[in-house]
Coordinates of C-alpha atoms and ligand atoms in Angstrom, one line a residue:
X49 CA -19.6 -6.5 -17.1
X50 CA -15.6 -6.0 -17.1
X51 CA -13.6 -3.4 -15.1
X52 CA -10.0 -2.2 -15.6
X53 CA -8.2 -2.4 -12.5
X54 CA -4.3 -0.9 -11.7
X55 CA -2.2 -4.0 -10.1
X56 CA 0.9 -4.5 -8.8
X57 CA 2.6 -6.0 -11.1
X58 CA 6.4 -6.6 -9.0
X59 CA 8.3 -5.4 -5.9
X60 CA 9.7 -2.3 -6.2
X61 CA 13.4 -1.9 -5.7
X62 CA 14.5 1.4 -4.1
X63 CA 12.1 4.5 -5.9
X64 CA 8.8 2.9 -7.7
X65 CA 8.2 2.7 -11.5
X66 CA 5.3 2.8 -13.8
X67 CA 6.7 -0.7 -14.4
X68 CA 5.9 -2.3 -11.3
X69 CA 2.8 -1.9 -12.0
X70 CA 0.1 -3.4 -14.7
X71 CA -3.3 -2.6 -15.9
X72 CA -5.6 -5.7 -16.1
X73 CA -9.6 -6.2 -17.2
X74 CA -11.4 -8.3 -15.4
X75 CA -14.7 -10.2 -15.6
X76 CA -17.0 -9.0 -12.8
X77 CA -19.4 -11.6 -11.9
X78 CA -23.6 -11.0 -11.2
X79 CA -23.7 -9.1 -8.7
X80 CA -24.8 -10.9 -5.4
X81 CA -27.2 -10.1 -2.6
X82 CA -26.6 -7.4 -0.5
X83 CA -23.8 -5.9 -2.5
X84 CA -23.5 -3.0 -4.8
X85 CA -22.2 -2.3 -8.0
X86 CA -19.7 1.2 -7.7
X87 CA -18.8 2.8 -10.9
X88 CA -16.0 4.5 -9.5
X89 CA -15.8 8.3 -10.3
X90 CA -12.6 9.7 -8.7
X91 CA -9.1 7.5 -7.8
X92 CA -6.2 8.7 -5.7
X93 CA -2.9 8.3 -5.2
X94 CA -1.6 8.4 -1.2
X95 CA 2.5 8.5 -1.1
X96 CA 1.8 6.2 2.6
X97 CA 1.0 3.4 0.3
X98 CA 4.7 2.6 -0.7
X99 CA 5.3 1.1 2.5
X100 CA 2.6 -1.3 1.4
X101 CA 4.4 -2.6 -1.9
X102 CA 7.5 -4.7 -0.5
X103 CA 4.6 -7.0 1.0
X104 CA 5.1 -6.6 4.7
X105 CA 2.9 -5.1 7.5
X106 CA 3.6 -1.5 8.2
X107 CA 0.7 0.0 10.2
X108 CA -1.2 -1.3 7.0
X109 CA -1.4 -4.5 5.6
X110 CA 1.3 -5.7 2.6
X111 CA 0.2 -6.1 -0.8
X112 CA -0.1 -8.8 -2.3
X113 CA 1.1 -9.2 -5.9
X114 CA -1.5 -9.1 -8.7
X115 CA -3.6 -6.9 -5.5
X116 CA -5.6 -3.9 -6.9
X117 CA -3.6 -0.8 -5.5
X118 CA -5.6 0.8 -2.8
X119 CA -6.6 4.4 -2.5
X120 CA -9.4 6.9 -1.2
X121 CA -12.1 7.0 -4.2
X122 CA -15.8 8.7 -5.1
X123 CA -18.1 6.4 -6.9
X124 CA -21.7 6.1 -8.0
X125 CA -23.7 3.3 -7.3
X126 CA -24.8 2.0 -10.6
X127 CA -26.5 -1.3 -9.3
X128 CA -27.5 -2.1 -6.1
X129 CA -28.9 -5.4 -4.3
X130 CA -28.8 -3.9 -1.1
X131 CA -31.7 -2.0 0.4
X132 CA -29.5 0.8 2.2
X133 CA -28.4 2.0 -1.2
X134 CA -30.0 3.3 -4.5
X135 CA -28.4 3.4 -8.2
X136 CA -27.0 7.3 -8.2
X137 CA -26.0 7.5 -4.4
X138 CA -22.8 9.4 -4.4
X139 CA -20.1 7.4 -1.9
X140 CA -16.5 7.6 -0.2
X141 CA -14.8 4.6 -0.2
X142 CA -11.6 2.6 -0.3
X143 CA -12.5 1.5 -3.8
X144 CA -8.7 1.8 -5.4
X145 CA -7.5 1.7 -9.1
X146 CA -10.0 0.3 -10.6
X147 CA -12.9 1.5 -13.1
X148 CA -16.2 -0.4 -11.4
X149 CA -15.8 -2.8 -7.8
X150 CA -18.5 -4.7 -6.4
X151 CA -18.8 -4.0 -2.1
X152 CA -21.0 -4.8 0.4
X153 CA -21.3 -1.1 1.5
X154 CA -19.6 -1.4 4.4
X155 CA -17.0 1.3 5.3
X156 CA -18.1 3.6 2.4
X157 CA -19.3 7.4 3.4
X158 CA -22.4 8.8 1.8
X159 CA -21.6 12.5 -0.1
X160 CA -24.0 14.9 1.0
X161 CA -25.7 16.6 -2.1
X162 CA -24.7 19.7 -0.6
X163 CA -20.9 19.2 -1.0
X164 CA -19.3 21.6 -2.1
X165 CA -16.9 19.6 -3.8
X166 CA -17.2 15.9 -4.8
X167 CA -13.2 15.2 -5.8
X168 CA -12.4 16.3 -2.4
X169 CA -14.2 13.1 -0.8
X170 CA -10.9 11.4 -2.7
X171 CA -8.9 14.2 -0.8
X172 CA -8.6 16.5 1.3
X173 CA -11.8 15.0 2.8
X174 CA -10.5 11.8 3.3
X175 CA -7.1 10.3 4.7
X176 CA -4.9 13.0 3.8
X177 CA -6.9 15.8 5.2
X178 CA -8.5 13.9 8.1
X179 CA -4.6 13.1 9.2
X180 CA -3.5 16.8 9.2
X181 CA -6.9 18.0 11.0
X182 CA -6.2 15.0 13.7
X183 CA -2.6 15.4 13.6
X184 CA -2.7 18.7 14.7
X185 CA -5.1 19.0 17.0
X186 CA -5.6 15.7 18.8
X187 CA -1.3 14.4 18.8
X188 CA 0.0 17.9 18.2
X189 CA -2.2 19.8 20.7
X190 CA -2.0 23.1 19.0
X191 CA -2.9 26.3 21.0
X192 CA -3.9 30.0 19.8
X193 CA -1.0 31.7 19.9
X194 CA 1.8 28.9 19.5
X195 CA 4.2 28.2 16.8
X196 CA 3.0 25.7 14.6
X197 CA 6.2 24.5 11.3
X198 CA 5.2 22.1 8.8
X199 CA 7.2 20.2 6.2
X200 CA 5.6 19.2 2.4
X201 CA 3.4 21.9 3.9
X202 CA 2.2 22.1 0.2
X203 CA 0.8 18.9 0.3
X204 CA -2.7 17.5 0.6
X205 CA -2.1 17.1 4.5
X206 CA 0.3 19.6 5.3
X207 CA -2.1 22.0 3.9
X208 CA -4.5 20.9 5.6
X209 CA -3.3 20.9 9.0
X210 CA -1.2 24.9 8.4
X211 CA -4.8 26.2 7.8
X212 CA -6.3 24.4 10.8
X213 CA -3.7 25.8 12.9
X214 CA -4.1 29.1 11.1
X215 CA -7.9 28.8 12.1
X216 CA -6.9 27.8 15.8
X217 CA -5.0 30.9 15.8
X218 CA -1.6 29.9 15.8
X219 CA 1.2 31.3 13.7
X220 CA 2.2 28.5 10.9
X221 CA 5.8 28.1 9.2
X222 CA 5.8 26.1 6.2
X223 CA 8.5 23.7 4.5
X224 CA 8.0 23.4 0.7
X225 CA 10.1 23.6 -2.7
X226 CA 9.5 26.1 -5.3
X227 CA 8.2 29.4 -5.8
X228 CA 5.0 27.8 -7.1
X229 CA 4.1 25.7 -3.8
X230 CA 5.6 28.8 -1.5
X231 CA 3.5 31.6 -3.1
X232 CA 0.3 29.1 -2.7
X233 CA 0.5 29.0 1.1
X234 CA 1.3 32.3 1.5
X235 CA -1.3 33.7 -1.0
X236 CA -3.6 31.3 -0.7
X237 CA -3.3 29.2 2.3
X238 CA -2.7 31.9 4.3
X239 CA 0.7 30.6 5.9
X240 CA 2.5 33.2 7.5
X241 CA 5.8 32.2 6.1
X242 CA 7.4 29.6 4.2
X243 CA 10.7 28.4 3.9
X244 CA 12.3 26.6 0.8
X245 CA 13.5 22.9 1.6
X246 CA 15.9 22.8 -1.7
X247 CA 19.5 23.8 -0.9
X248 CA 19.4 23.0 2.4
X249 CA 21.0 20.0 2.6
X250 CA 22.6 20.0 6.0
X251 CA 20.5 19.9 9.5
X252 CA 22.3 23.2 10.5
X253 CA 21.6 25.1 6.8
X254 CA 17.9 23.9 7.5
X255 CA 17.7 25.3 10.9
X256 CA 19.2 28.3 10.2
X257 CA 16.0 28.9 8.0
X258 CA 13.9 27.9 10.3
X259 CA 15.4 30.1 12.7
X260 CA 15.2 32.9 10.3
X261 CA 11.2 33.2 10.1
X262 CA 10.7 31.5 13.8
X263 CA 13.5 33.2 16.1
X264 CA 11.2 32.0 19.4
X265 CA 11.1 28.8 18.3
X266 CA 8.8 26.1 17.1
X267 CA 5.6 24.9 20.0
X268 CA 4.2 21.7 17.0
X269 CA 6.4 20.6 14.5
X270 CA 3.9 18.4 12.2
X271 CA 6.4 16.1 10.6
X272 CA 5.4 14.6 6.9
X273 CA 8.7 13.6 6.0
X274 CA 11.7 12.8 8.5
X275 CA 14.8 12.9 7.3
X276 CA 17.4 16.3 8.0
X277 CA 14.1 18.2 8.7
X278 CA 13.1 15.9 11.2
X279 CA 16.5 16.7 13.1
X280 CA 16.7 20.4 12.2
X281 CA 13.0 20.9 13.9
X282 CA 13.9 19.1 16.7
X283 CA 17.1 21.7 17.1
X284 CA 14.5 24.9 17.0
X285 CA 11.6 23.3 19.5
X286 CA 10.9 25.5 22.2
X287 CA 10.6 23.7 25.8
X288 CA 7.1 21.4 25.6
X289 CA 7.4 21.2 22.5
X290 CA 5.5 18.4 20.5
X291 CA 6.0 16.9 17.1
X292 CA 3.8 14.9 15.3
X293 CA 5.1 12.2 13.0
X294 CA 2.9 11.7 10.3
X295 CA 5.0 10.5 7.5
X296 CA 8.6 10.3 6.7
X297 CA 8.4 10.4 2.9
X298 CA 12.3 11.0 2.7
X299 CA 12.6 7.8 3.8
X300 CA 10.5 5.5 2.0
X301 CA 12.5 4.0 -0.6
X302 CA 15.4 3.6 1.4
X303 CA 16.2 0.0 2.8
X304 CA 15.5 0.0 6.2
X305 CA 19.1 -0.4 7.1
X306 CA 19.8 3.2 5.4
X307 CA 17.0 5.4 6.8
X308 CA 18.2 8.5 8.5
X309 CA 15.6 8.3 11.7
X310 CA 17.1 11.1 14.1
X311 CA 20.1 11.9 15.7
X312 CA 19.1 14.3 18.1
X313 CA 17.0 12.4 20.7
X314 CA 19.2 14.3 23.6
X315 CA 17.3 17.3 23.0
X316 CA 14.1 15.4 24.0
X317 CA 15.5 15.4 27.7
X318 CA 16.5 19.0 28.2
X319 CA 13.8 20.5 26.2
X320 CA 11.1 18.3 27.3
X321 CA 10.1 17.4 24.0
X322 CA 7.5 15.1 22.9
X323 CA 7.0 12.9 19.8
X324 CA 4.0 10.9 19.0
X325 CA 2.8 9.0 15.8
X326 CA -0.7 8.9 14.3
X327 CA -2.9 6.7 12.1
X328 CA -5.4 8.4 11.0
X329 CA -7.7 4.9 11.2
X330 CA -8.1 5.1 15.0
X331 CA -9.8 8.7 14.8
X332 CA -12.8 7.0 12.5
X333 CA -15.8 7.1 14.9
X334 CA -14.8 11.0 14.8
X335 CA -14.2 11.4 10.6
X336 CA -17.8 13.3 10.4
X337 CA -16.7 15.7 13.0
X338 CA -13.9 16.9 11.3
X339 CA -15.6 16.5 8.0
X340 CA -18.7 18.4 8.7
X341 CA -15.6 21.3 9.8
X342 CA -13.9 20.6 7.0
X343 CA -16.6 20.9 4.3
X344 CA -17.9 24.7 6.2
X345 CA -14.5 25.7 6.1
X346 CA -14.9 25.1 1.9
X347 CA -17.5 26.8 1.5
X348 CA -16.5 29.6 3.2
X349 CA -13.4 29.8 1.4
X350 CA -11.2 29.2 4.5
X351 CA -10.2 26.2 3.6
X352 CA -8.1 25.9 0.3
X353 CA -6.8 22.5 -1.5
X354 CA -4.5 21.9 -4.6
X355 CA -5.5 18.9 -6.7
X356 CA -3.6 17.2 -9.3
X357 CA -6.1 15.0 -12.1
X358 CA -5.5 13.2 -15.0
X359 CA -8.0 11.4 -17.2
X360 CA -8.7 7.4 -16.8
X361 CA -7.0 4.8 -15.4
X362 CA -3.5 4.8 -17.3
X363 CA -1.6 7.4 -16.3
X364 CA -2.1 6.4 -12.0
X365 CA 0.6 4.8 -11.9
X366 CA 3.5 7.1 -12.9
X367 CA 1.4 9.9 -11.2
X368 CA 2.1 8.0 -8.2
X369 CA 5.7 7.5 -8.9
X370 CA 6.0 11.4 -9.8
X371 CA 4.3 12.0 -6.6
X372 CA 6.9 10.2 -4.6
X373 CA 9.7 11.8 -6.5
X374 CA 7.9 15.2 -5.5
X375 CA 6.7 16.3 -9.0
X376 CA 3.2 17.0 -7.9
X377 CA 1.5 19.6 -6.5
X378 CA -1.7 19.3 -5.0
X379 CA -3.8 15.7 -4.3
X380 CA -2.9 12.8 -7.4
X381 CA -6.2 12.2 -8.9
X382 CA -7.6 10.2 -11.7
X383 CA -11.3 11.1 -13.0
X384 CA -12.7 7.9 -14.4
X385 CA -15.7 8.6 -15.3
X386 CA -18.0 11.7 -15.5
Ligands
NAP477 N1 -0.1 8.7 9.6 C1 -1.2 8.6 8.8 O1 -2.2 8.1 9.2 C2 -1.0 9.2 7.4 C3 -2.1 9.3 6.6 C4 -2.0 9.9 5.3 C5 -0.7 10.4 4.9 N2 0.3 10.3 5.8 C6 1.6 10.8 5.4 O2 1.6 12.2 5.3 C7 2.6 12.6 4.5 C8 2.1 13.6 3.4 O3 1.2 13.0 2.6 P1 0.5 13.7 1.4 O4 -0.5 12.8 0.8 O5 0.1 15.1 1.8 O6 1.7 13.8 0.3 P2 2.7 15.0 -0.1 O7 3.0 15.8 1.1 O8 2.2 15.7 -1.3 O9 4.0 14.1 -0.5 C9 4.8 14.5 -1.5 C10 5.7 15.6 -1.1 O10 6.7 15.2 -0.1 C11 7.8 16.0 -0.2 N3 9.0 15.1 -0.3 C12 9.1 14.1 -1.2 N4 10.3 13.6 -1.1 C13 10.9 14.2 0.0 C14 12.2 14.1 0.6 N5 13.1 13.2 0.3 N6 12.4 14.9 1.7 C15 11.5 15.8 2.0 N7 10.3 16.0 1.5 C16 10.0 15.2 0.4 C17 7.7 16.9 -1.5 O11 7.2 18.2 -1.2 P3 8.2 19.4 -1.2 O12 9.2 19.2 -2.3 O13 7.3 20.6 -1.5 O14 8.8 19.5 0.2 C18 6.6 16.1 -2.3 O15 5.9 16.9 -3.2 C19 3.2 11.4 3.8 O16 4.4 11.1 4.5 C20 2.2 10.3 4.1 O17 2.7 9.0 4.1 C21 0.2 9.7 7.0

C-alpha cells in the first residue's frame, strides 16, 4: 500500500510558496493492531498553520521539515484492526495532506449519516467554524441587541461567527474585499452591512467606514486579522466593549520584529475595553454542542458556508499560498477521493 503525502519541503521566508513545499509517496506498512487504515476523502487548508512552518511553538507545535502538513480532513475507513471501527465509517480528523494515514482512532469524530454535508466536517464544522461559534459567544460574550464587526468576515470563521451573532440577535458589520465576498454576506449570510477593507489603508480612513455603517459604535469586535483594523476597531468600541483575537492574518509573514500589534492600548482604560485570545482546542469537551447547533442551523438553511475545492493532492499547496495572499473565497479544500 503507498500514500502521497504534501511535506514541507523548506522554511518559508516572508509570504509561503508552492516551493516550500513537496509531494512525496510513501510505503505504508501492515497495518497493526488496534489501528485503522483512513482513505482520506476531504483535505483542508487553515491560514493559522503558517505560524507552524518557521519550526517554533506558537500555541501549536513547529513543524518539522519533511512533516506532513496538518489540516482538518474527512476520511473513510478502508481497513480497520480496531473493534470501535468498521471499513465505511465516515470520520473527522486531523488526518492532513495526505491520500491514505494509518491512526489509532483516537481524536477522530464520527459523521453522522444524517449530515447534511460531509465537506463541511473539513470546515465550517471543524476548527474554523468551531472558533467563530466559541469566539463569539464564550470570549466575545455577544448579547441580542449589541453591535457585533468582523474582519475577513467572508471567511470560513468570520462567517461563521456574523451568522451566530445574527442568530443571537445582534446587528453584525462585516470587513471583507470585493463586491463578490460583500454581496455574499449581505445576500446570503445575512450581514446587515459590510464594509470594503481595500483602500483603506490608514487606521483613520478604516474607522471612518466603520463609523459610517456603525455611528453607536462597535459592543464585539471579532478580530481575524490585526493589523490597521485591529487599531481602527479599537477607535469605534463603545464603553465595555470586548474584542476577540482570533487571528492576525496581516501579520503572519512578517518577522516578528515588523508586526504592527496595536497602538491604541490607551483606549483600553477609558473605554473599558477588553481583549482576550482564543484556541479553539480548549473548548473540545464542548465541539458536539456547537456542532449538533451548527449542523440544525444547515439544514435549515440558516447557516450558509463558501467552500473553495480542487481535485487531488497537487494543487494544496499553492491553494494554501493563494489563501494566505487572500485569493480565496470560501474554505481551501482538496477532494481526494470520491
Ligand atoms: N484562535 C484559533 O483557535 C483559530 C482557529 C482557526 C483559525 N483562526 C484564525 O482565524 C482567522 C480566519 O481564518 P479562516 O480559516 O476563516 O481564513 P480566512 O479568513 O479566509 O483568511 C484569509 C482571508 O484573510 C484576509 N486577509 C488576508 N491578508 C490580510 C491582510 N494583510 N489584512 C487583512 N486581512 C487579510 C482576506 O480576506 P478579505 O480580503 O476578504 O479581508 C483573506 O481572504 C485566521 O487568522 C486564522 O489563523 C484562529
Amino acid at each position: 500500500m503507498r500514500s502521497r503525502h504534501v511535506v514541507l519541503a523548506r522554511r518559508p521566508e516572508g509570504a509561503p510558496v508552492a516551493d516550500d513545499f513537496r509531494v512525496e509517496t510513501r510505503d505504508l506498512p501492515a497495518l497493526s493492531e488496534g489501528r485503522l487504515l483512513v482513505e482520506v476523502l476531504y483535505a483542508s487548508a487553515n491560514p493559522g498553520s503558517r505560524n507552524r512552518l518557521g519550526g517554533d511553538a506558537s500555541y501549536a507545535r513547529g513543524m518539522q521539515l519533511g512533516e506532513t502538513m496538518e489540516g482538518p480532513a474527512v476520511g473513510r475507513v478502508a481497513e480497520s484492526r480496531n473493534p470501535a471501527f468498521k471499513p465505511g465509517d465516515l470520520l473527522s480528523g486531523p488526518f492532513g495532506w495526505a491520500e491514505h494515514v494509518q491512526i489509532s482512532g483516537r481524536g477522530t469524530r464520527r459523521i453522522p449519516a444524517s449530515t447534511p454535508s460531509l465537506s463541511a466536517w473539513a470546515g465550517i464544522l471543524t476548527i474554523p467554524g468551531l472558533t467563530g461559534y466559541f469566539g463569539l459567544r464564550d470570549v466575545g460574550l455577544a448579547k441580542a441587541g449589541e453591535t457585533v464587526l468582523i474582519s475577513s468576515a467572508a471567511g470560513p470563521v468570520g462567517a461563521t461567527a456574523g451568522q451566530v451573532a445574527k442568530l443571537m440577535g445582534c446587528r453584525v458589520v462585516g470587513i471583507a474585499s470585493g463586491e463578490e465576498r460583500r454581496s455574499w454576506l449581505r445576500e446570503e449570510a445575512g450581514f446587515d452591512a459590510v464594509i470594503e477593507r481595500r483602500g483603506a489603508d490608514t487606521v483613520e480612513a478604516m474607522a471612518e467606514r466603520i463609523g459610517h455603517v456603525a455611528p453607536d459604535g462597535v459592543d464585539v469586535y471579532f478580530d481575524n486579522v490585526g493589523g490597521i483594523i485591529l487599531d481602527a476597531a479599537i477607535a469605534c468600541m463603545r464603553p465595555k466593549g470586548r474584542i476577540v483575537v482570533s487571528g492576525q492574518i496581516a501579520d503572519y509573514n512578517a518577522d516578528p520584529s515588523s508586526r504592527y500589534g496595536t497602538r491604541r492600548v490607551y483606549e483600553f482604560i477609558g473605554k473599558r475595553l477588553r481583549m482576550e485570545g482564543l484556541i479553539v482546542f480548549d473548548y473540545a469537551d464542548r465541539y458536539d454542542e456547537a456542532t449538533d447547533a451548527m449542523t440544525g442551523w444547515i439544514a435549515e438553511g440558516k447557516l450558509k458556508f463558501r467552500e473553495h475545492v480542487i481535485v487531488g493532492l497537487d494543487g494544496l499547496a499553492e491553494l494554501f499560498c493563494a489563501q494566505l495572499r487572500g485569493e480565496i473565497f470560501g474554505r481551501p479544500l482538496a477532494r481526494l477521493h470520491a
